[in-house]
GROMACS .gro file of C-alpha atoms in nm:
model
  444
    1MET     CA    1   8.261   5.729   6.175
    2MET     CA    2   7.878   5.599   6.219
    3VAL     CA    3   7.700   5.741   6.517
    4SER     CA    4   7.652   5.431   6.702
    5SER     CA    5   8.034   5.419   6.760
    6ILE     CA    6   8.073   5.775   6.778
    7ARG     CA    7   8.228   5.886   7.127
    8PRO     CA    8   8.216   6.294   7.202
    9GLN     CA    9   8.574   6.412   7.188
   10ALA     CA   10   8.777   6.535   7.484
   11SER     CA   11   8.760   6.931   7.514
   12SER     CA   12   9.068   6.947   7.266
   13GLY     CA   13   8.851   6.838   6.989
   14LEU     CA   14   9.117   6.596   6.858
   15SER     CA   15   9.038   6.311   6.634
   16ALA     CA   16   9.066   5.959   6.729
   17TYR     CA   17   9.366   5.911   6.486
   18ALA     CA   18   9.669   6.073   6.589
   19PRO     CA   19   9.905   6.246   6.371
   20PRO     CA   20  10.254   6.130   6.369
   21PRO     CA   21  10.493   6.310   6.616
   22GLY     CA   22  10.604   6.646   6.487
   23SER     CA   23  10.292   6.714   6.257
   24LYS     CA   24  10.218   7.000   6.450
   25ASN     CA   25  10.486   7.200   6.312
   26LEU     CA   26  10.287   7.183   5.990
   27ALA     CA   27   9.999   7.402   6.127
   28SER     CA   28   9.889   7.695   5.958
   29PRO     CA   29  10.057   8.029   5.994
   30GLU     CA   30   9.917   8.338   6.049
   31PRO     CA   31   9.538   8.403   5.906
   32ALA     CA   32   9.558   8.521   5.548
   33ASP     CA   33   9.405   8.885   5.505
   34GLU     CA   34   9.062   8.874   5.437
   35VAL     CA   35   8.999   9.009   5.088
   36SER     CA   36   8.713   9.105   4.864
   37LEU     CA   37   8.819   9.012   4.509
   38GLY     CA   38   8.778   9.214   4.175
   39THR     CA   39   8.528   9.138   3.929
   40ARG     CA   40   8.529   8.913   3.574
   41ILE     CA   41   8.427   8.618   3.420
   42LEU     CA   42   8.124   8.391   3.544
   43GLU     CA   43   7.737   8.384   3.657
   44ALA     CA   44   7.715   8.244   3.989
   45ALA     CA   45   7.388   8.068   3.884
   46GLU     CA   46   7.517   7.884   3.597
   47PRO     CA   47   7.426   7.526   3.544
   48ARG     CA   48   7.707   7.310   3.716
   49ARG     CA   49   7.809   7.149   3.385
   50LEU     CA   50   7.891   7.498   3.257
   51ARG     CA   51   8.062   7.613   3.574
   52LYS     CA   52   8.427   7.531   3.493
   53GLY     CA   53   8.447   7.710   3.162
   54ALA     CA   54   8.780   7.865   3.208
   55GLY     CA   55   8.921   7.496   3.215
   56VAL     CA   56   8.839   7.477   2.858
   57LEU     CA   57   9.177   7.634   2.825
   58ALA     CA   58   9.339   7.302   2.928
   59GLY     CA   59   9.499   7.187   2.632
   60ILE     CA   60   9.546   7.501   2.432
   61GLY     CA   61   9.885   7.652   2.354
   62LEU     CA   62  10.172   7.531   2.533
   63ALA     CA   63   9.953   7.267   2.712
   64LEU     CA   64   9.960   7.105   2.361
   65THR     CA   65  10.308   7.081   2.381
   66LEU     CA   66  10.312   6.946   2.714
   67THR     CA   67  10.057   6.700   2.612
   68GLY     CA   68  10.292   6.581   2.339
   69VAL     CA   69  10.587   6.539   2.576
   70VAL     CA   70  10.391   6.330   2.807
   71GLN     CA   71  10.277   6.087   2.538
   72LEU     CA   72  10.654   6.036   2.444
   73MET     CA   73  10.751   5.963   2.807
   74PRO     CA   74  10.717   5.617   2.926
   75PRO     CA   75  10.363   5.497   3.062
   76ALA     CA   76  10.308   5.556   3.426
   77PRO     CA   77  10.330   5.240   3.633
   78ALA     CA   78   9.985   5.105   3.707
   79ALA     CA   79   9.835   4.937   4.048
   80ALA     CA   80   9.810   4.569   4.008
   81VAL     CA   81   9.487   4.406   4.070
   82HIS     CA   82   9.436   4.259   4.423
   83CYS     CA   83   9.143   4.014   4.483
   84ALA     CA   84   8.904   4.085   4.758
   85SER     CA   85   8.951   3.853   5.060
   86SER     CA   86   9.275   3.671   4.940
   87ASN     CA   87   9.467   3.990   4.838
   88VAL     CA   88   9.608   3.762   4.548
   89VAL     CA   89   9.758   3.980   4.291
   90THR     CA   90   9.625   3.877   3.954
   91GLY     CA   91   9.775   4.115   3.695
   92HIS     CA   92   9.667   4.435   3.549
   93GLY     CA   93   9.346   4.552   3.363
   94ARG     CA   94   8.966   4.437   3.352
   95GLU     CA   95   9.014   4.078   3.278
   96ALA     CA   96   9.242   4.045   3.587
   97VAL     CA   97   8.953   4.158   3.809
   98LEU     CA   98   8.714   3.884   3.659
   99GLN     CA   99   8.989   3.626   3.733
  100CYS     CA  100   8.917   3.695   4.119
  101GLU     CA  101   8.578   3.565   4.106
  102GLY     CA  102   8.641   3.320   3.822
  103VAL     CA  103   8.381   3.486   3.605
  104THR     CA  104   8.333   3.598   3.236
  105SER     CA  105   8.142   3.903   3.275
  106PRO     CA  106   8.145   4.215   3.509
  107THR     CA  107   7.756   4.150   3.590
  108GLU     CA  108   7.867   3.842   3.770
  109LEU     CA  109   8.115   4.012   4.002
  110LYS     CA  110   8.002   4.004   4.368
  111ASN     CA  111   8.228   4.167   4.602
  112PRO     CA  112   8.235   4.521   4.596
  113GLN     CA  113   8.609   4.571   4.641
  114ASN     CA  114   8.652   4.351   4.295
  115ARG     CA  115   8.350   4.575   4.157
  116ALA     CA  116   8.569   4.900   4.245
  117GLN     CA  117   8.857   4.775   4.092
  118TYR     CA  118   8.652   4.686   3.762
  119ALA     CA  119   8.504   5.041   3.762
  120PHE     CA  120   8.837   5.193   3.818
  121GLU     CA  121   9.030   4.962   3.517
  122ALA     CA  122   8.719   5.062   3.285
  123LEU     CA  123   8.819   5.428   3.393
  124ARG     CA  124   9.179   5.345   3.313
  125ALA     CA  125   9.129   5.178   2.964
  126GLU     CA  126   8.815   5.379   2.808
  127LEU     CA  127   8.902   5.715   2.953
  128GLY     CA  128   9.264   5.723   3.024
  129PRO     CA  129   9.562   5.681   3.061
  130LEU     CA  130   9.571   5.801   3.412
  131SER     CA  131   9.867   6.049   3.285
  132ASN     CA  132   9.636   6.198   3.027
  133LEU     CA  133   9.275   6.147   3.125
  134SER     CA  134   8.957   6.253   2.921
  135GLU     CA  135   8.695   6.494   3.086
  136TYR     CA  136   8.451   6.257   2.903
  137GLN     CA  137   8.477   6.043   2.604
  138GLY     CA  138   8.564   6.264   2.293
  139ARG     CA  139   8.712   6.541   2.506
  140LYS     CA  140   9.056   6.513   2.621
  141ASN     CA  141   9.244   6.760   2.880
  142ILE     CA  142   9.044   6.701   3.228
  143THR     CA  143   8.987   6.976   3.445
  144ALA     CA  144   9.054   6.993   3.810
  145TRP     CA  145   8.724   6.900   3.961
  146PRO     CA  146   8.681   6.590   3.778
  147LEU     CA  147   9.045   6.476   3.837
  148GLY     CA  148   9.032   6.541   4.189
  149GLN     CA  149   8.732   6.287   4.214
  150VAL     CA  150   8.953   6.026   4.019
  151LEU     CA  151   9.213   6.088   4.274
  152ALA     CA  152   8.949   6.051   4.553
  153ALA     CA  153   8.845   5.680   4.394
  154SER     CA  154   9.218   5.590   4.377
  155LEU     CA  155   9.245   5.687   4.748
  156ASP     CA  156   8.946   5.481   4.837
  157THR     CA  157   9.034   5.174   4.655
  158ALA     CA  158   9.407   5.200   4.772
  159LYS     CA  159   9.277   5.164   5.150
  160LEU     CA  160   9.169   4.789   5.036
  161THR     CA  161   9.465   4.690   4.821
  162GLY     CA  162   9.739   4.856   4.988
  163ASP     CA  163   9.877   4.964   4.660
  164TYR     CA  164   9.905   5.357   4.612
  165THR     CA  165  10.059   5.348   4.271
  166ASP     CA  166   9.764   5.491   4.114
  167PHE     CA  167   9.733   5.768   4.386
  168GLU     CA  168  10.060   5.883   4.334
  169THR     CA  169  10.043   5.895   3.951
  170LEU     CA  170   9.724   6.117   3.973
  171SER     CA  171   9.866   6.312   4.242
  172LYS     CA  172  10.170   6.434   3.995
  173GLN     CA  173   9.892   6.521   3.753
  174MET     CA  174   9.711   6.704   4.028
  175ASP     CA  175  10.031   6.920   4.057
  176ARG     CA  176  10.016   7.038   3.688
  177TYR     CA  177   9.691   7.264   3.806
  178LEU     CA  178   9.884   7.451   4.093
  179THR     CA  179   9.955   7.801   4.032
  180PRO     CA  180  10.256   8.032   4.116
  181GLY     CA  181  10.006   8.224   4.357
  182GLY     CA  182   9.878   7.905   4.567
  183GLY     CA  183   9.567   7.679   4.475
  184TYR     CA  184   9.474   7.470   4.211
  185ALA     CA  185   9.322   7.623   3.883
  186PRO     CA  186   9.062   7.451   3.664
  187GLY     CA  187   9.296   7.388   3.374
  188THR     CA  188   9.631   7.417   3.268
  189ILE     CA  189   9.869   7.570   3.048
  190GLY     CA  190  10.240   7.461   3.005
  191LEU     CA  191  10.380   7.352   3.352
  192PHE     CA  192  10.110   7.578   3.559
  193GLY     CA  193   9.759   7.588   3.628
  194ASN     CA  194   9.540   7.847   3.443
  195GLY     CA  195   9.198   8.018   3.463
  196ASP     CA  196   8.996   8.148   3.762
  197ARG     CA  197   9.050   7.943   4.051
  198TYR     CA  198   8.715   7.799   4.227
  199PHE     CA  199   8.725   7.727   4.576
  200ASP     CA  200   8.518   7.445   4.574
  201ASP     CA  201   8.761   7.264   4.350
  202ASN     CA  202   9.040   7.346   4.617
  203ALA     CA  203   8.796   7.204   4.904
  204TRP     CA  204   8.748   6.860   4.705
  205ILE     CA  205   9.116   6.835   4.673
  206GLY     CA  206   9.211   6.945   5.004
  207LEU     CA  207   8.965   6.682   5.139
  208VAL     CA  208   9.143   6.405   4.944
  209TYR     CA  209   9.466   6.484   5.087
  210VAL     CA  210   9.376   6.510   5.420
  211GLN     CA  211   9.202   6.172   5.392
  212ALA     CA  212   9.541   6.055   5.251
  213TYR     CA  213   9.718   6.153   5.550
  214ALA     CA  214   9.433   6.000   5.795
  215GLN     CA  215   9.501   5.666   5.579
  216THR     CA  216   9.882   5.675   5.564
  217GLY     CA  217  10.017   5.900   5.838
  218ASN     CA  218  10.232   6.067   5.549
  219THR     CA  219  10.292   6.442   5.652
  220GLU     CA  220  10.336   6.548   5.309
  221TYR     CA  221   9.960   6.494   5.247
  222LEU     CA  222   9.864   6.669   5.556
  223ALA     CA  223  10.113   6.974   5.425
  224ARG     CA  224   9.924   6.991   5.099
  225ALA     CA  225   9.551   6.989   5.239
  226GLN     CA  226   9.689   7.278   5.490
  227SER     CA  227   9.858   7.472   5.193
  228THR     CA  228   9.524   7.419   4.985
  229PHE     CA  229   9.319   7.565   5.289
  230GLY     CA  230   9.562   7.863   5.285
  231PHE     CA  231   9.486   7.938   4.950
  232MET     CA  232   9.103   7.893   5.014
  233GLU     CA  233   9.147   8.184   5.290
  234THR     CA  234   9.181   8.418   5.040
  235GLY     CA  235   8.834   8.411   4.909
  236ILE     CA  236   8.687   8.441   5.266
  237GLN     CA  237   8.523   8.767   5.315
  238PRO     CA  238   8.454   8.981   5.629
  239ASP     CA  239   8.165   8.806   5.742
  240GLY     CA  240   8.340   8.473   5.741
  241GLY     CA  241   8.185   8.328   5.405
  242ILE     CA  242   8.372   8.193   5.106
  243LEU     CA  243   8.314   8.276   4.751
  244TRP     CA  244   8.253   8.033   4.484
  245VAL     CA  245   8.505   8.159   4.243
  246GLU     CA  246   8.749   8.431   4.219
  247ASN     CA  247   8.695   8.743   4.002
  248SER     CA  248   8.302   8.684   3.944
  249GLU     CA  249   8.095   8.946   3.808
  250SER     CA  250   7.815   8.826   3.999
  251PRO     CA  251   7.973   8.697   4.340
  252SER     CA  252   7.799   8.421   4.547
  253TYR     CA  253   7.816   8.203   4.835
  254ASN     CA  254   7.746   7.837   4.740
  255THR     CA  255   7.682   7.517   4.939
  256CYS     CA  256   7.884   7.340   4.733
  257THR     CA  257   8.202   7.572   4.855
  258HIS     CA  258   8.067   7.609   5.233
  259GLY     CA  259   8.040   7.254   5.308
  260PRO     CA  260   8.367   7.097   5.197
  261ALA     CA  261   8.527   7.412   5.311
  262ILE     CA  262   8.398   7.337   5.686
  263GLU     CA  263   8.474   6.986   5.659
  264LEU     CA  264   8.844   7.069   5.554
  265ALA     CA  265   8.887   7.310   5.821
  266LEU     CA  266   8.780   7.067   6.090
  267ARG     CA  267   8.970   6.772   5.966
  268LEU     CA  268   9.248   6.998   6.002
  269TYR     CA  269   9.181   7.090   6.320
  270GLN     CA  270   9.135   6.733   6.439
  271ALA     CA  271   9.479   6.677   6.291
  272THR     CA  272   9.694   6.946   6.403
  273GLY     CA  273   9.499   7.092   6.707
  274ASN     CA  274   9.521   7.459   6.550
  275GLU     CA  275   9.246   7.645   6.687
  276HIS     CA  276   9.237   7.885   6.356
  277TYR     CA  277   9.082   7.586   6.160
  278LYS     CA  278   8.817   7.553   6.417
  279ASP     CA  279   8.743   7.930   6.417
  280ARG     CA  280   8.714   7.939   6.048
  281ALA     CA  281   8.510   7.662   6.047
  282GLN     CA  282   8.264   7.824   6.293
  283LYS     CA  283   8.241   8.119   6.076
  284LEU     CA  284   8.177   7.952   5.782
  285THR     CA  285   7.880   7.743   5.942
  286ASP     CA  286   7.727   8.050   6.069
  287VAL     CA  287   7.730   8.189   5.707
  288MET     CA  288   7.646   7.851   5.547
  289ASP     CA  289   7.344   7.793   5.808
  290SER     CA  290   7.213   8.149   5.801
  291LYS     CA  291   7.196   8.213   5.406
  292LEU     CA  292   7.168   7.845   5.265
  293ARG     CA  293   7.009   7.620   5.501
  294GLN     CA  294   6.609   7.598   5.468
  295ALA     CA  295   6.331   7.520   5.699
  296ASP     CA  296   6.320   7.156   5.654
  297GLY     CA  297   6.707   7.116   5.681
  298MET     CA  298   6.787   7.101   5.332
  299TYR     CA  299   7.032   7.306   5.138
  300ALA     CA  300   6.967   7.583   4.850
  301ASP     CA  301   7.220   7.602   4.580
  302ASN     CA  302   7.371   7.930   4.623
  303TYR     CA  303   7.296   8.295   4.781
  304ASN     CA  304   7.385   8.599   4.544
  305LEU     CA  305   7.582   8.864   4.748
  306GLY     CA  306   7.446   9.131   4.498
  307SER     CA  307   7.073   9.070   4.498
  308GLY     CA  308   7.042   8.832   4.812
  309HIS     CA  309   6.846   8.597   4.576
  310VAL     CA  310   6.871   8.246   4.707
  311ASP     CA  311   6.859   7.966   4.406
  312PRO     CA  312   6.642   7.673   4.596
  313LYS     CA  313   6.775   7.415   4.352
  314HIS     CA  314   6.855   7.106   4.554
  315TYR     CA  315   7.168   6.884   4.436
  316SER     CA  316   7.239   6.573   4.634
  317TYR     CA  317   7.636   6.671   4.699
  318ASN     CA  318   7.486   7.001   4.844
  319GLN     CA  319   7.280   6.785   5.136
  320GLY     CA  320   7.608   6.544   5.187
  321THR     CA  321   7.880   6.814   5.298
  322PRO     CA  322   7.646   6.992   5.542
  323ILE     CA  323   7.567   6.636   5.694
  324GLY     CA  324   7.930   6.555   5.697
  325ALA     CA  325   8.001   6.923   5.862
  326HIS     CA  326   7.774   6.898   6.131
  327LEU     CA  327   7.888   6.571   6.214
  328LEU     CA  328   8.238   6.674   6.228
  329TRP     CA  329   8.120   6.933   6.473
  330TYR     CA  330   7.968   6.682   6.680
  331GLN     CA  331   8.275   6.494   6.701
  332VAL     CA  332   8.482   6.794   6.798
  333THR     CA  333   8.228   6.951   7.065
  334GLY     CA  334   8.003   6.665   7.165
  335ASP     CA  335   7.694   6.916   7.090
  336GLU     CA  336   7.406   6.702   7.012
  337HIS     CA  337   7.239   7.017   6.827
  338HIS     CA  338   7.509   6.952   6.546
  339LEU     CA  339   7.399   6.562   6.526
  340GLU     CA  340   7.027   6.685   6.517
  341LEU     CA  341   7.103   6.908   6.235
  342ALA     CA  342   7.288   6.637   6.049
  343LYS     CA  343   7.007   6.382   6.106
  344GLN     CA  344   6.736   6.649   5.995
  345THR     CA  345   6.915   6.683   5.664
  346ALA     CA  346   6.941   6.349   5.594
  347GLU     CA  347   6.579   6.242   5.643
  348SER     CA  348   6.472   6.551   5.431
  349SER     CA  349   6.712   6.474   5.174
  350LEU     CA  350   6.604   6.109   5.149
  351LYS     CA  351   6.226   6.243   5.089
  352GLU     CA  352   6.331   6.425   4.760
  353PHE     CA  353   6.657   6.170   4.675
  354THR     CA  354   6.437   5.865   4.652
  355PRO     CA  355   6.614   5.549   4.486
  356GLU     CA  356   6.460   5.719   4.162
  357GLY     CA  357   6.575   6.044   4.247
  358LEU     CA  358   6.933   5.911   4.294
  359TRP     CA  359   6.919   5.750   3.979
  360LYS     CA  360   6.866   6.058   3.773
  361ALA     CA  361   7.142   6.255   3.985
  362SER     CA  362   7.480   6.298   3.888
  363PRO     CA  363   7.685   5.980   4.020
  364ALA     CA  364   7.979   6.242   4.129
  365PHE     CA  365   7.725   6.434   4.334
  366ASN     CA  366   7.560   6.095   4.478
  367ALA     CA  367   7.914   5.964   4.595
  368ILE     CA  368   7.965   6.319   4.788
  369PHE     CA  369   7.616   6.261   4.914
  370LEU     CA  370   7.640   5.900   5.013
  371ARG     CA  371   7.961   5.901   5.167
  372ASN     CA  372   7.902   6.140   5.435
  373LEU     CA  373   7.526   5.974   5.485
  374ILE     CA  374   7.684   5.642   5.562
  375GLN     CA  375   7.913   5.790   5.854
  376LEU     CA  376   7.627   5.944   5.992
  377ASP     CA  377   7.415   5.622   6.080
  378PRO     CA  378   7.457   5.260   5.984
  379LYS     CA  379   7.071   5.245   5.881
  380TYR     CA  380   7.161   5.439   5.568
  381ARG     CA  381   7.388   5.154   5.448
  382ASP     CA  382   7.087   5.000   5.321
  383VAL     CA  383   7.039   5.306   5.064
  384LEU     CA  384   7.410   5.282   4.955
  385ASP     CA  385   7.344   4.908   4.885
  386THR     CA  386   7.048   4.946   4.705
  387HIS     CA  387   7.165   5.207   4.475
  388LEU     CA  388   7.511   5.045   4.393
  389GLU     CA  389   7.334   4.695   4.303
  390HIS     CA  390   7.099   4.870   4.071
  391ALA     CA  391   7.378   5.047   3.925
  392TRP     CA  392   7.586   4.745   3.834
  393GLN     CA  393   7.315   4.550   3.712
  394HIS     CA  394   7.138   4.832   3.503
  395GLY     CA  395   7.364   5.114   3.470
  396MET     CA  396   7.670   4.951   3.361
  397ASP     CA  397   7.768   4.857   3.003
  398PRO     CA  398   7.927   4.515   3.064
  399GLY     CA  399   8.122   4.565   2.721
  400THR     CA  400   8.341   4.828   2.844
  401GLY     CA  401   8.261   4.867   3.272
  402LEU     CA  402   8.139   5.238   3.208
  403PHE     CA  403   7.839   5.351   3.382
  404ASN     CA  404   7.656   5.490   3.087
  405ALA     CA  405   7.322   5.386   3.066
  406SER     CA  406   7.087   5.655   2.895
  407ASP     CA  407   6.851   5.696   3.174
  408MET     CA  408   7.090   5.742   3.440
  409GLY     CA  409   7.210   6.094   3.553
  410GLN     CA  410   7.528   6.244   3.420
  411TYR     CA  411   7.738   6.536   3.545
  412GLU     CA  412   7.838   6.644   3.198
  413HIS     CA  413   7.502   6.591   3.029
  414GLN     CA  414   7.666   6.445   2.723
  415PRO     CA  415   7.457   6.202   2.559
  416GLY     CA  416   7.613   5.887   2.472
  417LYS     CA  417   7.930   5.991   2.624
  418MET     CA  418   8.084   5.868   2.960
  419GLY     CA  419   8.217   6.142   3.217
  420THR     CA  420   8.525   6.036   3.396
  421ILE     CA  421   8.380   6.231   3.716
  422ASP     CA  422   8.071   6.013   3.724
  423GLN     CA  423   8.279   5.683   3.659
  424ALA     CA  424   8.510   5.785   3.968
  425GLY     CA  425   8.216   5.877   4.162
  426LEU     CA  426   8.074   5.506   4.143
  427THR     CA  427   8.439   5.388   4.185
  428GLN     CA  428   8.450   5.555   4.528
  429LEU     CA  429   8.114   5.399   4.618
  430TYR     CA  430   8.194   5.055   4.539
  431ALA     CA  431   8.530   5.105   4.747
  432LEU     CA  432   8.358   5.232   5.041
  433GLN     CA  433   8.105   4.978   5.011
  434ALA     CA  434   8.401   4.759   5.087
  435TRP     CA  435   8.564   4.941   5.388
  436PRO     CA  436   8.536   4.836   5.713
  437ALA     CA  437   8.245   5.044   5.920
  438SER     CA  438   8.530   5.119   6.187
  439ASP     CA  439   8.757   5.295   5.929
  440LEU     CA  440   8.471   5.526   5.784
  441HIS     CA  441   8.571   5.819   6.013
  442GLN     CA  442   8.883   5.871   5.775
  443VAL     CA  443   8.657   5.910   5.476
  444SER     CA  444   8.664   6.292   5.389
   0.00000   0.00000   0.00000
């Protein structure tokens, strides 16, 4: 929701979109016991491209058998191409999108909805099928965090077309990462998720489902978001902070976990009215701002619980979710202080993430940053529009529709290979560029 149209909520703190009758029955059960998890596996300060090492297990052993079964099954149905404005259905695939504007090259496409569909069709064709996505070109068996961002891209696009076929297909794939103990693991073996679970992965996935509920009113999606947050509570520590990953030998508090966890908790509070979510969000916010917020309003990467060391590196997505978190606090409470904190983070971030800085950052990170930024104030639409026009004209390979320009930032850091998560990030942004401003409050 943009600041120009924001009205402080009533004292209940409920959002402008009302849940369907009976949804309060889905409110969270009693709070999970706070636990300190055991030690094993990863260093907290590893580079982002290596942090999902446990997910490499995807595709090993029984997963190979499952992949074989999937390949023998009939292909999943694909969403049709719906031309912007007219909503004419032209068929499937990249060529069908070109027909919407009567052009022969994707560089000639002008409408952001059509651009979003073209980018998604390129993902499907070059990195798919959706039922068996690649992590990046040359590596099959996608892990949970990139898959969640593809799920988000399909949801953002479905808002424009009304066709949720791809979202439903990807949601079924997401179910394979669920673990018997709750939560989504980074990889899969057989029918279940495998590997130490990342609490930030679960936050991102939970945010997709709470947005799906806001878009559709389907309480099944709300229940999924609530269940995901219920697992995340097992990572909350006695001071109210949340770990990055379970079983770490070097446990840490990370902005990439706290920011989306706060957003998820507050959106669940808005949807259900359950004070437990608001209480959790308050404690998470206190820890995030005391441990990770810097004097200029920007947020550091992580705080090591053992040494007390703060890693000061800045990532664009780590500025986006605190902006979104404090904006949500403003919506819930009407407290102008939260709005000022969000504005300070935004202005400081844009001094570092200039057009050149955004170009060098991962598109997946930029998607999270910019989707929160445009909800804060309409003036930031210029940042989004400038970045997306440059990406379309200079970052995309017109032969494939993939954004693999050699000087463009990457999440995977695989030269010459397109990462699914970055393609999904840009698809999200082109879709959101086409969303009505009045609906942006649904975006999480």
